[in-house]
Each structure stands twice: as structure tokens, then as C-alpha cells.
PDB file of C-alpha atoms and ligand atoms in Angstrom:
ATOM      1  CA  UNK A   1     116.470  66.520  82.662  1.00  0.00           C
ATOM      2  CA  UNK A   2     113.656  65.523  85.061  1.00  0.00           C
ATOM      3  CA  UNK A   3     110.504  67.625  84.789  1.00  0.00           C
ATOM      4  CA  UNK A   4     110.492  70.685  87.103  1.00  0.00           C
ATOM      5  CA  UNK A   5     106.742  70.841  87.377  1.00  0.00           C
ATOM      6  CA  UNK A   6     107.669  67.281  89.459  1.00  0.00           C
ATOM      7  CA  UNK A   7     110.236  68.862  91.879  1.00  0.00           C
ATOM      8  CA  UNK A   8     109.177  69.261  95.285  1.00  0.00           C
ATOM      9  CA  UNK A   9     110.165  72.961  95.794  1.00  0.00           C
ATOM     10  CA  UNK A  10     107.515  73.976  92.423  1.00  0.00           C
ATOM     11  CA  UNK A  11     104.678  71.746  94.344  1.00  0.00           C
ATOM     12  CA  UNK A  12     105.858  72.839  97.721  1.00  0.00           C
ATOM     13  CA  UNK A  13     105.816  76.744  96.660  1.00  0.00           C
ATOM     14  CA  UNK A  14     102.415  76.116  94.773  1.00  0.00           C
ATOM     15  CA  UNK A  15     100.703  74.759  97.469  1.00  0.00           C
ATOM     16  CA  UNK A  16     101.565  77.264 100.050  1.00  0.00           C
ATOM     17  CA  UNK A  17     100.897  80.168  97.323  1.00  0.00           C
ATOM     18  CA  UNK A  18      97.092  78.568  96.991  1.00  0.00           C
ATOM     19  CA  UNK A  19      96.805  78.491 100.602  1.00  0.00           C
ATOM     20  CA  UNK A  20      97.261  81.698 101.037  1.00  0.00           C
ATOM     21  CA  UNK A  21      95.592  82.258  98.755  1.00  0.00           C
ATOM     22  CA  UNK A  22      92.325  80.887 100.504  1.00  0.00           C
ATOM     23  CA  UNK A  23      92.881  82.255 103.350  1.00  0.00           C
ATOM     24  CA  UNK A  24      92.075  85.968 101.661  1.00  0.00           C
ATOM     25  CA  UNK A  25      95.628  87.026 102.182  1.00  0.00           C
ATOM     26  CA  UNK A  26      96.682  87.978  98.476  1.00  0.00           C
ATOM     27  CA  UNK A  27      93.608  89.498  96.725  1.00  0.00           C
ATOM     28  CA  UNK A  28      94.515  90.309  92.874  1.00  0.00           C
ATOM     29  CA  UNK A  29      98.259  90.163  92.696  1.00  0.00           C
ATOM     30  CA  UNK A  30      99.348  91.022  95.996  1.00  0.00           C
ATOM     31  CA  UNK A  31     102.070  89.044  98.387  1.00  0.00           C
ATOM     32  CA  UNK A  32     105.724  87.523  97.213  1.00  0.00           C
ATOM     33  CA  UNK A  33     107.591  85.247  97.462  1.00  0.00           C
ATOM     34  CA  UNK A  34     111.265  83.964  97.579  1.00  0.00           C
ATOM     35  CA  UNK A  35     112.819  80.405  98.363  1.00  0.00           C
ATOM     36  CA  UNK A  36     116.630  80.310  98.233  1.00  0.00           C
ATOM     37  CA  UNK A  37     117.676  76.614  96.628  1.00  0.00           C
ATOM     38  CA  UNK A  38     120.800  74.737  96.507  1.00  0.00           C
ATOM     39  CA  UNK A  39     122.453  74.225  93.111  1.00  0.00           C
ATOM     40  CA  UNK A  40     122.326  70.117  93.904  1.00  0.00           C
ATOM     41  CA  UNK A  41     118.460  70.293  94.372  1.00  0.00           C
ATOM     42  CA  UNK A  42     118.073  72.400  90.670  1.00  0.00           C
ATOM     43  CA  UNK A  43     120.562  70.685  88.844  1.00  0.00           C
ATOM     44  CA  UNK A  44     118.099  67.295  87.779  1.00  0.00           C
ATOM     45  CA  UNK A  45     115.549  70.304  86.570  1.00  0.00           C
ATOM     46  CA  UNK A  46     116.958  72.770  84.683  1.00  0.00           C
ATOM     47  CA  UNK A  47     120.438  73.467  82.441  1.00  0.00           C
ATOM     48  CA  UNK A  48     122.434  75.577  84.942  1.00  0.00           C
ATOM     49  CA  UNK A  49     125.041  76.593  82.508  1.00  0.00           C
ATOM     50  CA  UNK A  50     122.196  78.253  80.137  1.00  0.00           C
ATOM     51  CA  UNK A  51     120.007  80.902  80.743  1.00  0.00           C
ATOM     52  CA  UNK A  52     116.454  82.607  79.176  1.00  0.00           C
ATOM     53  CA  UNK A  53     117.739  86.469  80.018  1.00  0.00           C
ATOM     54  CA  UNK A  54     119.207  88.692  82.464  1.00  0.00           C
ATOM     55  CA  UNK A  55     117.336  91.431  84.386  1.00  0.00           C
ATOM     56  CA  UNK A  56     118.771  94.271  86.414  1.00  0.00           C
ATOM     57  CA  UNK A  57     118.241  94.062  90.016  1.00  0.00           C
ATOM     58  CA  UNK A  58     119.024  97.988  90.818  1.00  0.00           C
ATOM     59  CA  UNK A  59     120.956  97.091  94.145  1.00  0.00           C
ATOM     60  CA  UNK A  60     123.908  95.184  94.916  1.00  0.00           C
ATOM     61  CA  UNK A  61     123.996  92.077  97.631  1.00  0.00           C
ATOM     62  CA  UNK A  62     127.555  90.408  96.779  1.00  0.00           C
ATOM     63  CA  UNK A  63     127.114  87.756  99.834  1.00  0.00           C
ATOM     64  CA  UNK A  64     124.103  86.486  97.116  1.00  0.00           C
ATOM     65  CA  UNK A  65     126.533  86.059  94.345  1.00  0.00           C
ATOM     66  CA  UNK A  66     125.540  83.001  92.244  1.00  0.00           C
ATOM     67  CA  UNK A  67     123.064  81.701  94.749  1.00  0.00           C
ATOM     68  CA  UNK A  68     119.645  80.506  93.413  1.00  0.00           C
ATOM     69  CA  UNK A  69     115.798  82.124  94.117  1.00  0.00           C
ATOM     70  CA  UNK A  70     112.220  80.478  92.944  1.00  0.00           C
ATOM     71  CA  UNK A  71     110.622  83.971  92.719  1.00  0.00           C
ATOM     72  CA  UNK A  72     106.793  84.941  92.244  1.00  0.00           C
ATOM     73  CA  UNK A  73     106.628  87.722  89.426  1.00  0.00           C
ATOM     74  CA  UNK A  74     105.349  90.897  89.257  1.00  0.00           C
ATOM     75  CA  UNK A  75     101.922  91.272  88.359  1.00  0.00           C
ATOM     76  CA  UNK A  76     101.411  87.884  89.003  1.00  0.00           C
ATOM     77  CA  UNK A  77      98.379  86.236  90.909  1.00  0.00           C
ATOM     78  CA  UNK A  78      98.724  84.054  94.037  1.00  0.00           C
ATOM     79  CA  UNK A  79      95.714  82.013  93.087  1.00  0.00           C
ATOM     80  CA  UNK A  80      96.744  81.251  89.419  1.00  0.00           C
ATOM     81  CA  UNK A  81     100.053  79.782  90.176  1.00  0.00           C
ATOM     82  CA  UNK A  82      98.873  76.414  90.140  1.00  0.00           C
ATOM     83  CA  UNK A  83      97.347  75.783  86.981  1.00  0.00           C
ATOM     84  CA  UNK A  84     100.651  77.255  85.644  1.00  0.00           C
ATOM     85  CA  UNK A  85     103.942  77.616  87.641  1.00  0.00           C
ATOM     86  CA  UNK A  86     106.232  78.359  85.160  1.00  0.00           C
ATOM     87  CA  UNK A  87     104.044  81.280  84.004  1.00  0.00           C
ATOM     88  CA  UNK A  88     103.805  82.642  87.651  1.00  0.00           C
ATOM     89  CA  UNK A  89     107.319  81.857  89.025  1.00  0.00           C
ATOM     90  CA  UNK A  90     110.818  82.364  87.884  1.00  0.00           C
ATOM     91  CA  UNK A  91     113.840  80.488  88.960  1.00  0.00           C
ATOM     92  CA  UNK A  92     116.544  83.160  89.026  1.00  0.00           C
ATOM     93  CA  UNK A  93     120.676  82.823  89.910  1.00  0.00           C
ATOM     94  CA  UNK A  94     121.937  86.233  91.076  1.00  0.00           C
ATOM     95  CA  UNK A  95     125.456  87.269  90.005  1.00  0.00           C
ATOM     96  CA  UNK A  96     127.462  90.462  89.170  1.00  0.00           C
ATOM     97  CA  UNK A  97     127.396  91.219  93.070  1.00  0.00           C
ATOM     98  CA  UNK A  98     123.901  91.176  93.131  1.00  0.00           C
ATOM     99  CA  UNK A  99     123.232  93.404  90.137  1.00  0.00           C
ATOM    100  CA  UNK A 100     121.991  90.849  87.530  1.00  0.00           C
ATOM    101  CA  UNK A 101     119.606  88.392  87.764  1.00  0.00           C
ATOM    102  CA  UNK A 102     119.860  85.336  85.971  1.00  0.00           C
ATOM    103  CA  UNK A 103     116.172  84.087  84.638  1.00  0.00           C
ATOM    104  CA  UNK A 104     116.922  80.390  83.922  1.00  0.00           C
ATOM    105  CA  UNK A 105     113.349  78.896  84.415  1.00  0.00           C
ATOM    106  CA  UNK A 106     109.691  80.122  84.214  1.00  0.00           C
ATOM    107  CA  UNK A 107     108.185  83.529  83.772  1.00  0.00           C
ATOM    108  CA  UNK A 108     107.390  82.256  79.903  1.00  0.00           C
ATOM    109  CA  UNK A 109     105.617  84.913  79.011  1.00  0.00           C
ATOM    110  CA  UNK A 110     108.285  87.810  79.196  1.00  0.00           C
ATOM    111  CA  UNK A 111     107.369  88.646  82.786  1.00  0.00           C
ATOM    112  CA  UNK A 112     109.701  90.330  86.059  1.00  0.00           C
ATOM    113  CA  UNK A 113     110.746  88.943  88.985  1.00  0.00           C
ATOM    114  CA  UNK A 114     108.147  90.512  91.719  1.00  0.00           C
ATOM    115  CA  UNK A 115     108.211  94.223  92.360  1.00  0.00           C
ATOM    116  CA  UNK A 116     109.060  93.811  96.112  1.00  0.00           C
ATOM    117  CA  UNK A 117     112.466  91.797  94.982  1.00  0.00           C
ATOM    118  CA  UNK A 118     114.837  94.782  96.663  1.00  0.00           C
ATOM    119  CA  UNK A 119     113.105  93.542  99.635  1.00  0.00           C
ATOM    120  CA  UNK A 120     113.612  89.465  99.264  1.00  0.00           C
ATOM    121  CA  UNK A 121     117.135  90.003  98.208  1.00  0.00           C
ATOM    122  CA  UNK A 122     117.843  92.219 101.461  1.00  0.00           C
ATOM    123  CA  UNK A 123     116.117  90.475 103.828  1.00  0.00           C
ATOM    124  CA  UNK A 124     117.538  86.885 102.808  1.00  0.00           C
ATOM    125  CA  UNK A 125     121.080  88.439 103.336  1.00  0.00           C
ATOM    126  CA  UNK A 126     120.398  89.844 106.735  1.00  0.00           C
ATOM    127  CA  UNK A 127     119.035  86.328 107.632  1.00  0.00           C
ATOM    128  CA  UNK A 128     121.371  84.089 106.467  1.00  0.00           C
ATOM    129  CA  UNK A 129     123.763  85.773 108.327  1.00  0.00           C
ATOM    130  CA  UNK A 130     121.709  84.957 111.713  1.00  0.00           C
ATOM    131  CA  UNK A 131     120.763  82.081 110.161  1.00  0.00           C
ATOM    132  CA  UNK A 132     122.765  79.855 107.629  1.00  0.00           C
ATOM    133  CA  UNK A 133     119.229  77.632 107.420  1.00  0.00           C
ATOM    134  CA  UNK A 134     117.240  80.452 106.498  1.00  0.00           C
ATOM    135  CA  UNK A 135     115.689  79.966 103.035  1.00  0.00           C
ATOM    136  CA  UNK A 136     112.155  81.811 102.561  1.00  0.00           C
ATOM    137  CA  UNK A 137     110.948  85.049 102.629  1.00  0.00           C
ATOM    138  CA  UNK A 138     107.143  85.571 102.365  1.00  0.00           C
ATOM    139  CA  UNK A 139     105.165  88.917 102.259  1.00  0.00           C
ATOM    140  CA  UNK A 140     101.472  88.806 102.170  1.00  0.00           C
ATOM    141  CA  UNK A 141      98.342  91.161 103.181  1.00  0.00           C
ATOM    142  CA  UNK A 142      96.335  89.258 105.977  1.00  0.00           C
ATOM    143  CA  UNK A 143      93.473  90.915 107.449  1.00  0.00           C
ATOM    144  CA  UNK A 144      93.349  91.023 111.095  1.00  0.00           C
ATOM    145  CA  UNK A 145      96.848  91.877 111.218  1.00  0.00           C
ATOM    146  CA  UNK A 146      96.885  95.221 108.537  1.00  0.00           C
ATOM    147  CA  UNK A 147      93.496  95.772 110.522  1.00  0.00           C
ATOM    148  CA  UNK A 148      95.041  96.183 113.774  1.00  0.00           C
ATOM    149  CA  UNK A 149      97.883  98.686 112.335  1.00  0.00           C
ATOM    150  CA  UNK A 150      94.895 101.024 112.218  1.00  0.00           C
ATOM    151  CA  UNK A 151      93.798 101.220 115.189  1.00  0.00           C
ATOM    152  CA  UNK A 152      96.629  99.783 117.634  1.00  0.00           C
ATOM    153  CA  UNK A 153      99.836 101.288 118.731  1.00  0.00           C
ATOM    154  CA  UNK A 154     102.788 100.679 116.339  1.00  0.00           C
ATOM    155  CA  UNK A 155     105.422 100.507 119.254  1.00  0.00           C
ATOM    156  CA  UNK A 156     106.751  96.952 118.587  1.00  0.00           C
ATOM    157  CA  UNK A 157     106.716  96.443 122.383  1.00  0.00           C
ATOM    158  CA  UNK A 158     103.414  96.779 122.548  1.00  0.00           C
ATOM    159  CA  UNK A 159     102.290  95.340 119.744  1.00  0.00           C
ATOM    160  CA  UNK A 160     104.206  92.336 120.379  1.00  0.00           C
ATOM    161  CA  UNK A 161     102.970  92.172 123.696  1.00  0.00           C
ATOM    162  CA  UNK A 162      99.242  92.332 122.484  1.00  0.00           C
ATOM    163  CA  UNK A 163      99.690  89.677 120.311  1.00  0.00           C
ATOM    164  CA  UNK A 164     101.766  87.499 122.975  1.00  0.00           C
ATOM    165  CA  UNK A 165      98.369  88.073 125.133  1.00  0.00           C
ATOM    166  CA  UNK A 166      95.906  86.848 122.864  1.00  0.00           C
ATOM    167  CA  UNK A 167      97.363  83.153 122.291  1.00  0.00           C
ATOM    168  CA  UNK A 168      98.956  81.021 124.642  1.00  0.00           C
ATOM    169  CA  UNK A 169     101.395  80.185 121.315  1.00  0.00           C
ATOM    170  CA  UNK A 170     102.139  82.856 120.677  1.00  0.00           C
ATOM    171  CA  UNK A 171     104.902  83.726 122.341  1.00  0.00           C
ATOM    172  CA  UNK A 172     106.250  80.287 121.791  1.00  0.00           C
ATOM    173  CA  UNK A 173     106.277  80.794 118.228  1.00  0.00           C
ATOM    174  CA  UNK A 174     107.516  84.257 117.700  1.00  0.00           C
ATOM    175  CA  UNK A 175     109.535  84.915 120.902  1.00  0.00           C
ATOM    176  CA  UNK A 176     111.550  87.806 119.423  1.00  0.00           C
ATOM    177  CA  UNK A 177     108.157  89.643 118.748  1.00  0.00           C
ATOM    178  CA  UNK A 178     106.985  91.149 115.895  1.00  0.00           C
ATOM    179  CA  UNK A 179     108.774  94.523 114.311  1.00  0.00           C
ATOM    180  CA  UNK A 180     106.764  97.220 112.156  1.00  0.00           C
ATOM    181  CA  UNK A 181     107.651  99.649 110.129  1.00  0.00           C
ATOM    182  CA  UNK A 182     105.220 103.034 109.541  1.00  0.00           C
ATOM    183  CA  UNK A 183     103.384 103.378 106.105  1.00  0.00           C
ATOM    184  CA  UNK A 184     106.308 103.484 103.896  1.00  0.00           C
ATOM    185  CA  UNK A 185     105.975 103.483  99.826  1.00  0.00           C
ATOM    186  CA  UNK A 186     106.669  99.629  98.523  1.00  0.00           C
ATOM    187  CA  UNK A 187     108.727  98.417  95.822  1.00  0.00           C
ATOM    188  CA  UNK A 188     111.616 100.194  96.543  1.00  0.00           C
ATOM    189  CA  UNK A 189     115.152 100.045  97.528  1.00  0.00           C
ATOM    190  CA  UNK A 190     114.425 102.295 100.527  1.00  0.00           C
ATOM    191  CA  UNK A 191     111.337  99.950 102.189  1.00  0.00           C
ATOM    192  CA  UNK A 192     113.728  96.900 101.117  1.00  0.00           C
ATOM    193  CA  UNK A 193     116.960  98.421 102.962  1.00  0.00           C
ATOM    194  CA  UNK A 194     114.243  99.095 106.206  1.00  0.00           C
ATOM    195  CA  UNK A 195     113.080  95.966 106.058  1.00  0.00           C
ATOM    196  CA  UNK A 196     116.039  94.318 106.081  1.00  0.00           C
ATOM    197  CA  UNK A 197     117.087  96.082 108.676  1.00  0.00           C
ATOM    198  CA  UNK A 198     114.021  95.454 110.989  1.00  0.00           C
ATOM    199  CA  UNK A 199     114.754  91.081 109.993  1.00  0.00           C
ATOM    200  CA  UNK A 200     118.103  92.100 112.364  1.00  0.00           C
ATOM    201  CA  UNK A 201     115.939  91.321 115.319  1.00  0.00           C
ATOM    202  CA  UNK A 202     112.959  89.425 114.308  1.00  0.00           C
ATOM    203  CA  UNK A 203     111.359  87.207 111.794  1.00  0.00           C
ATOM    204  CA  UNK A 204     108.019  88.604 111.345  1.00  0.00           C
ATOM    205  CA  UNK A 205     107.886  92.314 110.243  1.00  0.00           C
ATOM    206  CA  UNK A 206     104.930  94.490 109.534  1.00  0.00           C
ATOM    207  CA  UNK A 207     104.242  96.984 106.704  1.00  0.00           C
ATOM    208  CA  UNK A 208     101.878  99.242 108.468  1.00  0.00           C
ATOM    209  CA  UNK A 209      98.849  99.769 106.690  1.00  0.00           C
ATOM    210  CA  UNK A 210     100.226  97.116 104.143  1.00  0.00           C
ATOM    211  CA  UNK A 211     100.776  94.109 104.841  1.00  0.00           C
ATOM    212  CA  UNK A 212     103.366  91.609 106.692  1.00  0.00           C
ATOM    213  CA  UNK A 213     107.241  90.034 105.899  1.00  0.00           C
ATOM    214  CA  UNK A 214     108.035  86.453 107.245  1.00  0.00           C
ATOM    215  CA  UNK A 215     111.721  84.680 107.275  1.00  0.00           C
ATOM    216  CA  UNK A 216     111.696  81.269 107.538  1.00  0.00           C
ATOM    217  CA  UNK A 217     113.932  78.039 107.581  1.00  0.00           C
ATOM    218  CA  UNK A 218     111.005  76.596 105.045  1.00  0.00           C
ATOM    219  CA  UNK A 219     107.468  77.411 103.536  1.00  0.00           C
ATOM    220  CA  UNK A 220     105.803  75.770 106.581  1.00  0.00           C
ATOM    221  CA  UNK A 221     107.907  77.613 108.869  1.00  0.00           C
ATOM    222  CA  UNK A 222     107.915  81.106 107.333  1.00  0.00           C
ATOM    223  CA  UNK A 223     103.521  80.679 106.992  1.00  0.00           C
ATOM    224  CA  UNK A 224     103.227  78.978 110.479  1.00  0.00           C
ATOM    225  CA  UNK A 225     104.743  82.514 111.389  1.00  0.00           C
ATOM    226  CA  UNK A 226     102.613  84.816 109.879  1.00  0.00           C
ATOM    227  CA  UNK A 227      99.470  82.292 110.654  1.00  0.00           C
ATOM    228  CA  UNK A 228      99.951  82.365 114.254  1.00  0.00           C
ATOM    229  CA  UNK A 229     100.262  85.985 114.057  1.00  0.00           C
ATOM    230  CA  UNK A 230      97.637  86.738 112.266  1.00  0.00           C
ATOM    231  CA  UNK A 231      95.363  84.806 114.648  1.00  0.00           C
ATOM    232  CA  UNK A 232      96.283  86.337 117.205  1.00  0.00           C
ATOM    233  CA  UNK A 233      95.028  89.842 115.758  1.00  0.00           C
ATOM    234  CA  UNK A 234      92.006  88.128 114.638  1.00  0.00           C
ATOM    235  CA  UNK A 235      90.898  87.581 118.107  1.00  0.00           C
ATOM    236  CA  UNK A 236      92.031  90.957 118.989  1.00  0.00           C
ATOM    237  CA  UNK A 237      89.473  92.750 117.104  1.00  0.00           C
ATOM    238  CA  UNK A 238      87.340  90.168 118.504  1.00  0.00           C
ATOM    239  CA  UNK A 239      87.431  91.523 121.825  1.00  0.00           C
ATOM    240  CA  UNK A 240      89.156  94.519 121.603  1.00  0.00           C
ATOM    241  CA  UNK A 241      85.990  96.818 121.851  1.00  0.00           C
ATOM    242  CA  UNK A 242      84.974  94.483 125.121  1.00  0.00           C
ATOM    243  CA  UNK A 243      85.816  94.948 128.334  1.00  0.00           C
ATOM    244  CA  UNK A 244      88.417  91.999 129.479  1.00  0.00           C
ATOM    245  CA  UNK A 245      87.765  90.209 132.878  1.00  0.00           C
ATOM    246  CA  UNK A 246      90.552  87.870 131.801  1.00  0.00           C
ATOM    247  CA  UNK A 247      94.591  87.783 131.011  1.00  0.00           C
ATOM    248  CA  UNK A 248      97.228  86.185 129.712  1.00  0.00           C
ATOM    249  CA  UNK A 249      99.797  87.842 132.477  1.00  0.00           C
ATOM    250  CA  UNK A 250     103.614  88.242 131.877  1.00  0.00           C
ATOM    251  CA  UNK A 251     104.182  85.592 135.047  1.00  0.00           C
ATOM    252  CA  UNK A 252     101.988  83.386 132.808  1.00  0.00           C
ATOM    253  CA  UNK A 253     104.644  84.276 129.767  1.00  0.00           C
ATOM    254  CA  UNK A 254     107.443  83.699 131.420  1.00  0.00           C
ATOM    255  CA  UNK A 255     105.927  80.192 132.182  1.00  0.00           C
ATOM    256  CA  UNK A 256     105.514  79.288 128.656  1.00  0.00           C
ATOM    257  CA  UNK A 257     108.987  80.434 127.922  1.00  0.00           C
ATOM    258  CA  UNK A 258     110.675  78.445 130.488  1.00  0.00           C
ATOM    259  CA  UNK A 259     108.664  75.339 129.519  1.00  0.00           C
ATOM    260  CA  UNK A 260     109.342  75.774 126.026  1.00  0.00           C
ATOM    261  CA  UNK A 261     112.982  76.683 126.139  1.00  0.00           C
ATOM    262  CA  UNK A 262     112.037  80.257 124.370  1.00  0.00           C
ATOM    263  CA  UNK A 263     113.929  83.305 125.010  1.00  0.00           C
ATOM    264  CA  UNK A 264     111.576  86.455 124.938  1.00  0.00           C
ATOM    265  CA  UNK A 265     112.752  89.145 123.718  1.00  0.00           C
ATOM    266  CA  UNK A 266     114.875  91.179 126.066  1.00  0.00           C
ATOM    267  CA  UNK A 267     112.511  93.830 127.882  1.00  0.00           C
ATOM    268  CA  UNK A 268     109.081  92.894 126.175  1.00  0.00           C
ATOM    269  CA  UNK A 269     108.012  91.442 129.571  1.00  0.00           C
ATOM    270  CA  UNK A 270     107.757  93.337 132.637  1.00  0.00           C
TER     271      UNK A 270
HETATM  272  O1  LIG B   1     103.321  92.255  94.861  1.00  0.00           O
HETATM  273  O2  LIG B   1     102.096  92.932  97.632  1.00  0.00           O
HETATM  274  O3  LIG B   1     103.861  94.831  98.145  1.00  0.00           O
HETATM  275  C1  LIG B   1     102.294  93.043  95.324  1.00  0.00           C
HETATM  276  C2  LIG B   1     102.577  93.496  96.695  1.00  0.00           C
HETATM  277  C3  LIG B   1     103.480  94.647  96.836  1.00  0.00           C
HETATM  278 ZN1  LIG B   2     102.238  93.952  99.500  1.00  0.00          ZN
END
């Protein structure tokens, strides 16, 4: 067996947990994460055949059966993962429909996958089935964004549009907009089941008052997300108390989506 503190995904998911980490998006123990792997890219790393113990999932997702998650635990701290992954992460095969989960790497000392896992599961089965490529889903608590849920309108079109208005990229990089759901209580089955249902038509959903979900085909693509995003608020509340002389209009939208072969999402512009 190679060492898995060597394999890509463990550096890959460290990194991006650290750098979120300094960008003030997971104080304490807040944010998740969850990276679907193939069995051919865990096999060198760990005995698949073996495992340390089985934990209870609560819900059942049989299109997951015996696929494999790199997991943040619960409790755990963004910022501590690397000076020691395998304290901070578990590696985790799902099977019995859904209902077990398979610890077969990390988590050393007794811990949970993280408490928002009804979410991950959920939301990695709604996207897979838009997207076979999908493999990460990534919650987190950045500022500007949770700011704005305060004192913006939560209608999605709005909020979307907003955003689209405050970066030229924006729009280019998260064309289907940006869904929220209201303050709902987290960690359950109920905020996972809305959640998943909100990833139906975009990758980027907000946790009013909370905090934001990403889907992505990889770490870089799933943070890129919520980065541009969260920008995009940032300058927001920048200006938002300031009279505006100037626009980003929707004829100027529709350019960028032409240009950039993006389809907005259906209605957002007028
Ligand atoms: O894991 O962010 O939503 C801590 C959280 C819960
Ligand atoms: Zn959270």
C-alpha cells in the first residue's frame, strides 16, 4: 500500500480546506466537505475489502450504493486539517442503500462523518444525475454573501441578478444563478432533502442567514464557484448604501453570454 497522506485527493482536499480557511470562511468548525472518488484512484491507498466501523447514515440514497466519499468530520476544524488529515477526514464507502457508512480510512480518533452529511449525500445524487462528472460538494460560511441574506431580497431572481450586476464574470461563471433557501435548522434530513432539491437547477445554493452549498466537477471548480460569488456580494455591500451612476445592463449580459457560449437562466434577464 502506498501512503495516503501522498495521494493527490488528501493534498488536493487539504489545500483547498486551508484556503478557505484563510479566507475567514470556516471560523471554529464550520463548512464541509465531500469528494466522491473512484475505487481505481483508492485502491493503491487503502485495503478496500476491510473496514475501521460502520456508522448509520439515517437516510437512504441507493443510486450511492458502494460508491466512495473523503468526508470532513463533525466537530472538526477547517484550519487543522493539515497538520493531520486522517484525524480531520474520513474516507467512507456507502452501502445498504445508503443506510451504512463504511469508515475505511481516517477519523482516528473515534470521530463522525460531518453533521451536514444528509446534505452531501443528497445533493451528490441530485447532481450526478445532471452531471455524471460531478464529484464535490462544499458548504462554507463566507461573509459578504451570509451578509447580504440580511439585508437583500431572497427571491433567487433577484438575487441572482444582483450578483450577475456586480461582476462582469459573473454571469459567465454561474449562469444558472444562485438558489436560496430561508433560515432553515441544519443538520438535518429536512435542510438536506431542500437542498438537494434546490441543486435541481443550480450549483450554488444559499443557506440564508447561514452560509452557502457549491457542486462541482472538482475542488477548484466547486471553490471558483462560491469565490466568484462571494465577490460579487463583497462589492455589493461596497456600494450598496451609494447611489449608482453606473450598470452592468441585461443587453450588456446577454453580450457576455453570447460571447461565452453561456445559457442564462431562463427568465433572469429581462
Ligand atoms: O459543520 O457548518 O452547517 C458545521 C456547519 C454546519
Ligand atoms: Zn454551516
Amino acid at each position: 500500500m502506498k501512503d495516503i497522506l501522498t495521494a493527490n485527493f488528501i493534498i488536493e482536499t487539504t489545500r483547498t480546506l486551508t484556503n478557505m480557511y484563510n479566507h475567514g470562511w470556516d471560523e471554529r468548525n464550520s463548512g464541509n466537505l465531500s469528494l466522491l472518488l473512484t475505487e481505481s484512484e483508492i485502491s493503491d491507498y487503502c485495503d478496500l475489502n476491510n473496514f475501521i466501523r460502520e456508522i448509520p447514515t439515517g437516510f437512504e440514497a441507493p443510486e450511492l450504493n458502494n460508491k466512495y466519499f473523503l468526508v470532513t468530520g463533525t466537530g472538526k476544524y477547517f484550519k487543522n486539517t493539515q497538520y493531520n488529515p486522517a484525524e480531520n477526514l474520513g474516507l467512507f464507502k456507502i452501502v445498504n442503500d445508503g443506510k451504512i457508512a463504511r469508515l475505511l480510512w481516517g477519523l482516528t480518533d473515534g470521530g463522525n462523518f460531518t453533521s451536514e452529511f444528509p446534505a452531501h449525500m443528497m445533493s451528490h445524487s441530485v447532481r450526478l444525475a445532471i452531471n455524471p462528472n460531478n464529484r464535490v460538494i462544499l458548504h462554507c460560511h463566507p461573509t459578504n454573501l451570509l451578509a447580504m441574506t440580511y439585508i437583500h431580497s431572497l427571491n433567487e431572481r433577484e438575487f441572482t441578478r444582483t450578483l450577475w450586476q456586480m461582476c462582469t464574470e459573473s454571469i459567465i461563471i454561474f449562469p444558472d444563478g444562485i438558489n436560496i433557501l430561508p433560515w432553515m435548522l441544519c443538520g438535518t434530513n429536512e435542510i438536506g432533502q431542500a437542498t438537494a432539491e434546490k441543486f435541481k437547477t443550480s450549483r450554488l445554493i444559499i443557506w440564508a442567514q447561514h452560509g452557502i452549498y457549491a457542486a462541482g466537477q472538482n475542488l477548484d471548480d466547486s471553490f471558483g464557484l462560491i469565490e466568484t460569488a462571494e465577490k460579487a456580494a463583497e462589492i455589493y455591500l461596497k456600494i450598496a448604501h451609494l447611489p449608482r451612476v453606473n450598470n452592468i445592463t441585461d443587453e450588456n449580459l446577454r453580450e457576455l453570454a453570447v460571447k461565452f457560449n453561456v445559457k442564462p437562466r431562463d427568465g433572469y434577464l429581462s
